[in-house]
Short mmCIF file of C-alpha atoms in Angstrom, two decimals:
data_model
loop_
_atom_site.label_atom_id
_atom_site.label_comp_id
_atom_site.label_asym_id
_atom_site.label_seq_id
_atom_site.Cartn_x
_atom_site.Cartn_y
_atom_site.Cartn_z
CA MET A 265 100.90 237.90 15.57
CA SER A 266 102.69 234.80 14.08
CA PRO A 267 100.00 232.11 11.40
CA ALA A 268 100.18 229.93 14.38
CA LYS A 269 98.96 232.00 16.99
CA LYS A 270 96.34 233.74 15.01
CA ALA A 271 95.21 229.71 14.84
CA ALA A 272 95.16 228.96 18.26
CA PHE A 273 93.25 232.40 19.05
CA ALA A 274 90.52 231.73 17.00
CA GLY A 275 90.31 228.18 17.75
CA VAL A 276 89.94 229.34 21.75
CA LEU A 277 87.33 232.18 20.35
CA ALA A 278 85.64 229.12 18.53
CA VAL A 279 85.99 227.06 22.17
CA PHE A 280 84.28 229.92 23.92
CA LEU A 281 81.75 230.67 21.31
CA LEU A 282 80.71 227.01 21.59
CA THR A 283 80.90 226.91 25.42
CA TRP A 284 77.65 229.00 25.08
CA ILE A 285 75.02 227.96 23.27
CA LYS A 286 72.57 226.37 25.43
CA PRO A 287 74.16 227.28 28.70
CA MET A 288 72.60 225.14 31.55
CA TRP A 289 73.59 227.30 34.25
CA PRO A 290 74.18 231.12 32.73
CA LEU A 291 75.03 233.00 35.87
CA GLU A 292 77.67 230.73 37.16
CA GLN A 293 78.77 230.50 33.43
CA ALA A 294 79.18 234.29 32.93
CA LEU A 295 80.91 234.49 36.47
CA HIS A 296 83.51 232.13 35.06
CA SER A 297 83.66 233.52 31.87
CA SER A 298 84.64 237.00 32.67
CA LEU A 299 87.70 235.99 33.61
CA THR A 300 87.99 234.54 30.15
CA VAL A 301 87.22 238.18 28.31
CA VAL A 302 89.84 238.96 30.77
CA GLY A 303 92.63 236.80 30.20
CA LEU A 304 91.65 236.16 26.71
CA ALA A 305 92.35 239.93 26.59
CA ALA A 306 95.54 240.54 28.64
CA LEU A 307 96.62 237.88 26.65
CA TRP A 308 96.90 240.04 23.06
CA TRP A 309 97.45 242.79 24.42
CA VAL A 310 100.63 241.20 26.96
CA ASP A 311 101.56 239.45 23.47
CA ARG A 312 101.80 242.75 21.33
CA ARG A 313 103.75 243.98 23.45
CA TRP A 314 106.14 241.61 24.78
CA PRO A 315 105.93 238.72 22.20
CA LEU A 316 105.53 235.07 23.16
CA GLY A 317 106.92 231.57 21.94
CA VAL A 318 104.37 230.25 19.93
CA GLY A 319 104.69 227.50 22.64
CA ALA A 320 103.94 229.62 25.43
CA PHE A 321 101.13 231.34 23.77
CA ALA A 322 99.83 227.88 22.62
CA ALA A 323 99.69 225.92 26.09
CA VAL A 324 97.63 229.65 27.31
CA CYS A 325 95.14 229.01 24.59
CA GLY A 326 94.84 225.42 25.30
CA PHE A 327 94.24 226.23 29.48
CA VAL A 328 91.66 228.33 28.51
CA ALA A 329 89.82 226.17 26.01
CA LEU A 330 89.73 223.87 29.15
CA HIS A 331 88.32 226.24 30.93
CA CYS A 332 86.04 227.00 28.91
CA ILE A 333 84.86 223.81 28.98
CA GLY A 334 84.86 223.35 32.94
CA ALA A 335 83.02 226.98 32.68
CA ARG A 336 80.41 225.23 31.01
CA TRP A 337 79.66 222.43 33.59
CA LEU A 338 80.44 224.28 36.28
CA TYR A 339 83.79 222.07 36.78
CA SER A 340 82.12 219.53 39.23
CA ASN A 341 79.43 218.29 35.97
CA VAL A 342 82.16 217.94 33.03
CA PRO A 343 80.98 214.87 32.18
CA TYR A 344 84.67 213.65 32.24
CA GLU A 345 83.59 210.17 33.04
CA ALA A 346 80.56 209.14 30.36
CA TRP A 347 83.37 210.54 27.70
CA LEU A 348 86.26 208.28 28.29
CA GLN A 349 83.89 205.63 28.53
CA ALA A 350 82.34 206.02 24.80
CA LEU A 351 85.58 206.12 23.84
CA THR A 352 87.92 204.58 25.24
CA GLY A 353 85.34 202.02 27.38
CA TRP A 354 87.60 203.14 30.70
CA SER A 355 86.28 204.98 33.76
CA PRO A 356 89.58 206.63 35.86
CA GLY A 357 86.87 206.54 38.68
CA ALA A 358 86.12 203.30 38.61
CA ALA A 359 90.10 202.86 38.23
CA PHE A 360 91.35 205.48 41.19
CA GLY A 361 87.83 204.57 43.41
CA TRP A 362 87.42 208.38 43.42
CA GLN A 363 84.00 209.90 44.68
CA ARG A 364 84.30 213.09 43.05
CA ASN A 365 84.84 214.68 39.93
CA HIS A 366 88.38 216.48 39.57
CA PHE A 367 88.41 217.75 36.37
CA ASP A 368 88.97 221.18 38.05
CA ARG A 369 92.12 219.88 39.60
CA LEU A 370 93.44 218.93 36.37
CA ILE A 371 92.38 222.65 35.62
CA HIS A 372 94.60 224.09 38.35
CA LEU A 373 97.17 221.27 37.58
CA LEU A 374 96.76 222.54 34.10
CA TYR A 375 97.19 226.79 35.07
CA GLY A 376 100.96 226.30 36.74
CA ALA A 377 102.26 223.80 33.79
CA CYS A 378 100.83 225.89 31.02
CA PHE A 379 101.36 229.57 32.28
CA THR A 380 104.99 228.76 33.97
CA PRO A 381 106.95 229.27 30.76
CA ALA A 382 105.66 232.34 29.45
CA LEU A 383 105.28 234.47 32.71
CA ALA A 384 109.20 233.07 32.43
CA GLN A 385 109.88 234.41 29.18
CA LEU A 386 107.71 237.89 30.27
CA ALA A 387 110.32 237.79 33.73
CA ARG A 388 112.81 237.67 31.06
CA HIS A 389 111.57 240.52 29.05
CA ALA A 390 110.78 242.50 32.15
CA TRP A 391 114.38 242.09 33.99
CA PRO A 392 117.14 241.00 30.71
CA ALA A 393 119.95 240.27 33.14
CA LEU A 394 117.81 237.20 34.58
CA ARG A 395 119.67 233.58 34.09
CA GLY A 396 116.71 230.71 33.42
CA GLY A 397 116.53 229.46 36.52
CA GLN A 398 116.01 232.80 38.08
CA ALA A 399 113.12 233.65 35.45
CA PHE A 400 111.60 230.13 36.51
CA VAL A 401 111.81 231.18 40.00
CA LEU A 402 110.27 234.42 39.61
CA ALA A 403 107.39 232.23 37.51
CA VAL A 404 106.80 229.42 40.32
CA MET A 405 106.03 232.43 42.55
CA MET A 406 103.49 234.33 40.20
CA VAL A 407 101.62 231.20 40.18
CA MET A 408 101.67 230.56 43.24
CA CYS A 409 100.63 234.33 44.25
CA SER A 410 97.60 233.99 41.77
CA SER A 411 96.57 231.03 42.84
CA LEU A 412 96.00 232.51 45.82
CA VAL A 413 94.27 236.00 44.97
CA TYR A 414 91.74 233.27 42.50
CA GLU A 415 91.03 231.38 45.39
CA TRP A 416 90.19 234.86 47.93
CA LEU A 417 88.10 235.92 45.10
CA GLU A 418 86.67 232.94 45.44
CA TRP A 419 85.51 233.29 48.45
CA GLY A 420 84.83 236.65 47.95
CA ILE A 421 82.35 236.12 45.09
CA ALA A 422 80.44 233.18 47.14
CA LEU A 423 80.00 235.84 49.72
CA ALA A 424 77.79 237.36 47.57
CA LEU A 425 75.62 234.70 46.44
CA SER A 426 73.01 232.16 47.85
CA PRO A 427 74.74 229.31 49.61
CA GLU A 428 73.33 226.60 46.85
CA ALA A 429 74.57 228.82 44.29
CA ALA A 430 77.96 229.20 45.86
CA GLU A 431 78.62 225.49 46.00
CA ALA A 432 77.32 225.85 41.99
CA TYR A 433 80.53 228.04 41.66
CA ASN A 434 82.59 227.02 43.84
CA GLY A 435 82.57 223.16 43.12
CA GLN A 436 83.87 222.44 46.23
CA GLN A 437 82.19 219.08 46.45
CA GLY A 438 82.37 218.63 49.92
CA ASP A 439 85.92 219.55 50.79
CA VAL A 440 86.87 221.81 52.87
CA TRP A 441 90.24 221.62 52.05
CA ASP A 442 89.53 222.66 48.29
CA ALA A 443 91.65 225.60 48.10
CA HIS A 444 94.47 224.60 49.64
CA ALA A 445 94.14 221.31 47.23
CA ASP A 446 94.37 223.46 43.76
CA MET A 447 96.95 225.76 45.16
CA LEU A 448 99.38 222.65 46.08
CA LEU A 449 98.55 221.91 42.55
CA ALA A 450 99.06 225.17 40.88
CA THR A 451 102.67 224.69 42.53
CA ILE A 452 103.29 221.13 41.26
CA GLY A 453 102.36 222.25 37.54
CA SER A 454 104.39 224.97 37.71
CA LEU A 455 107.25 222.59 38.83
CA LEU A 456 106.68 220.66 36.74
CA ALA A 457 106.77 222.92 34.16
CA TRP A 458 110.57 223.24 34.11
CA PRO A 459 112.08 221.52 31.41
CA LEU A 460 109.87 224.05 29.09
CA ALA A 461 110.76 227.19 31.05
CA ARG A 462 114.18 227.29 31.05
CA ARG A 463 114.11 226.87 27.40
CA ALA A 464 111.97 229.42 26.89
CA PRO A 465 114.03 232.20 24.27
CA GLN A 466 115.06 235.41 25.02
#
């Protein structure tokens, strides 16, 4: 693993540990963080077997770091409004008339954008004859399918929790179309990654 990749991986681990200082919702954060642990282990293993480009590796690490932040505040409570107002004096909620916390929407969009370059590279590792466009299409399909499976997973976990804990974990914020919007945003993010994915190293 190159020094740049090691730095990116160490940065994610640091964010992960920091978000566990005095957790506000330990059970729900642990449920979210279980995916973080599995994801980081998978990233380490995949990169050792099929080395990713530095940019693709860093993009995945950046996404996981943001997921750690979302997990600490259960997405629905991430105080990005307060952070932006303190830093810039600007309120996106007031500017756009938002009635909900949209951090979860951002994460689903970034899931597609950050994972697609890496998935396109892995597709080329698996099938060297693929062209850039073909690898990109497979990557988009993988993002769409994994988004669907994740929503199924959320639904399954919600069935095992109390209604209050399920709402806190899922972060639907009263939106009955939450799962549909999340999957659509992941797909849009994946499509937006085309300029990066098509330059994926062979």
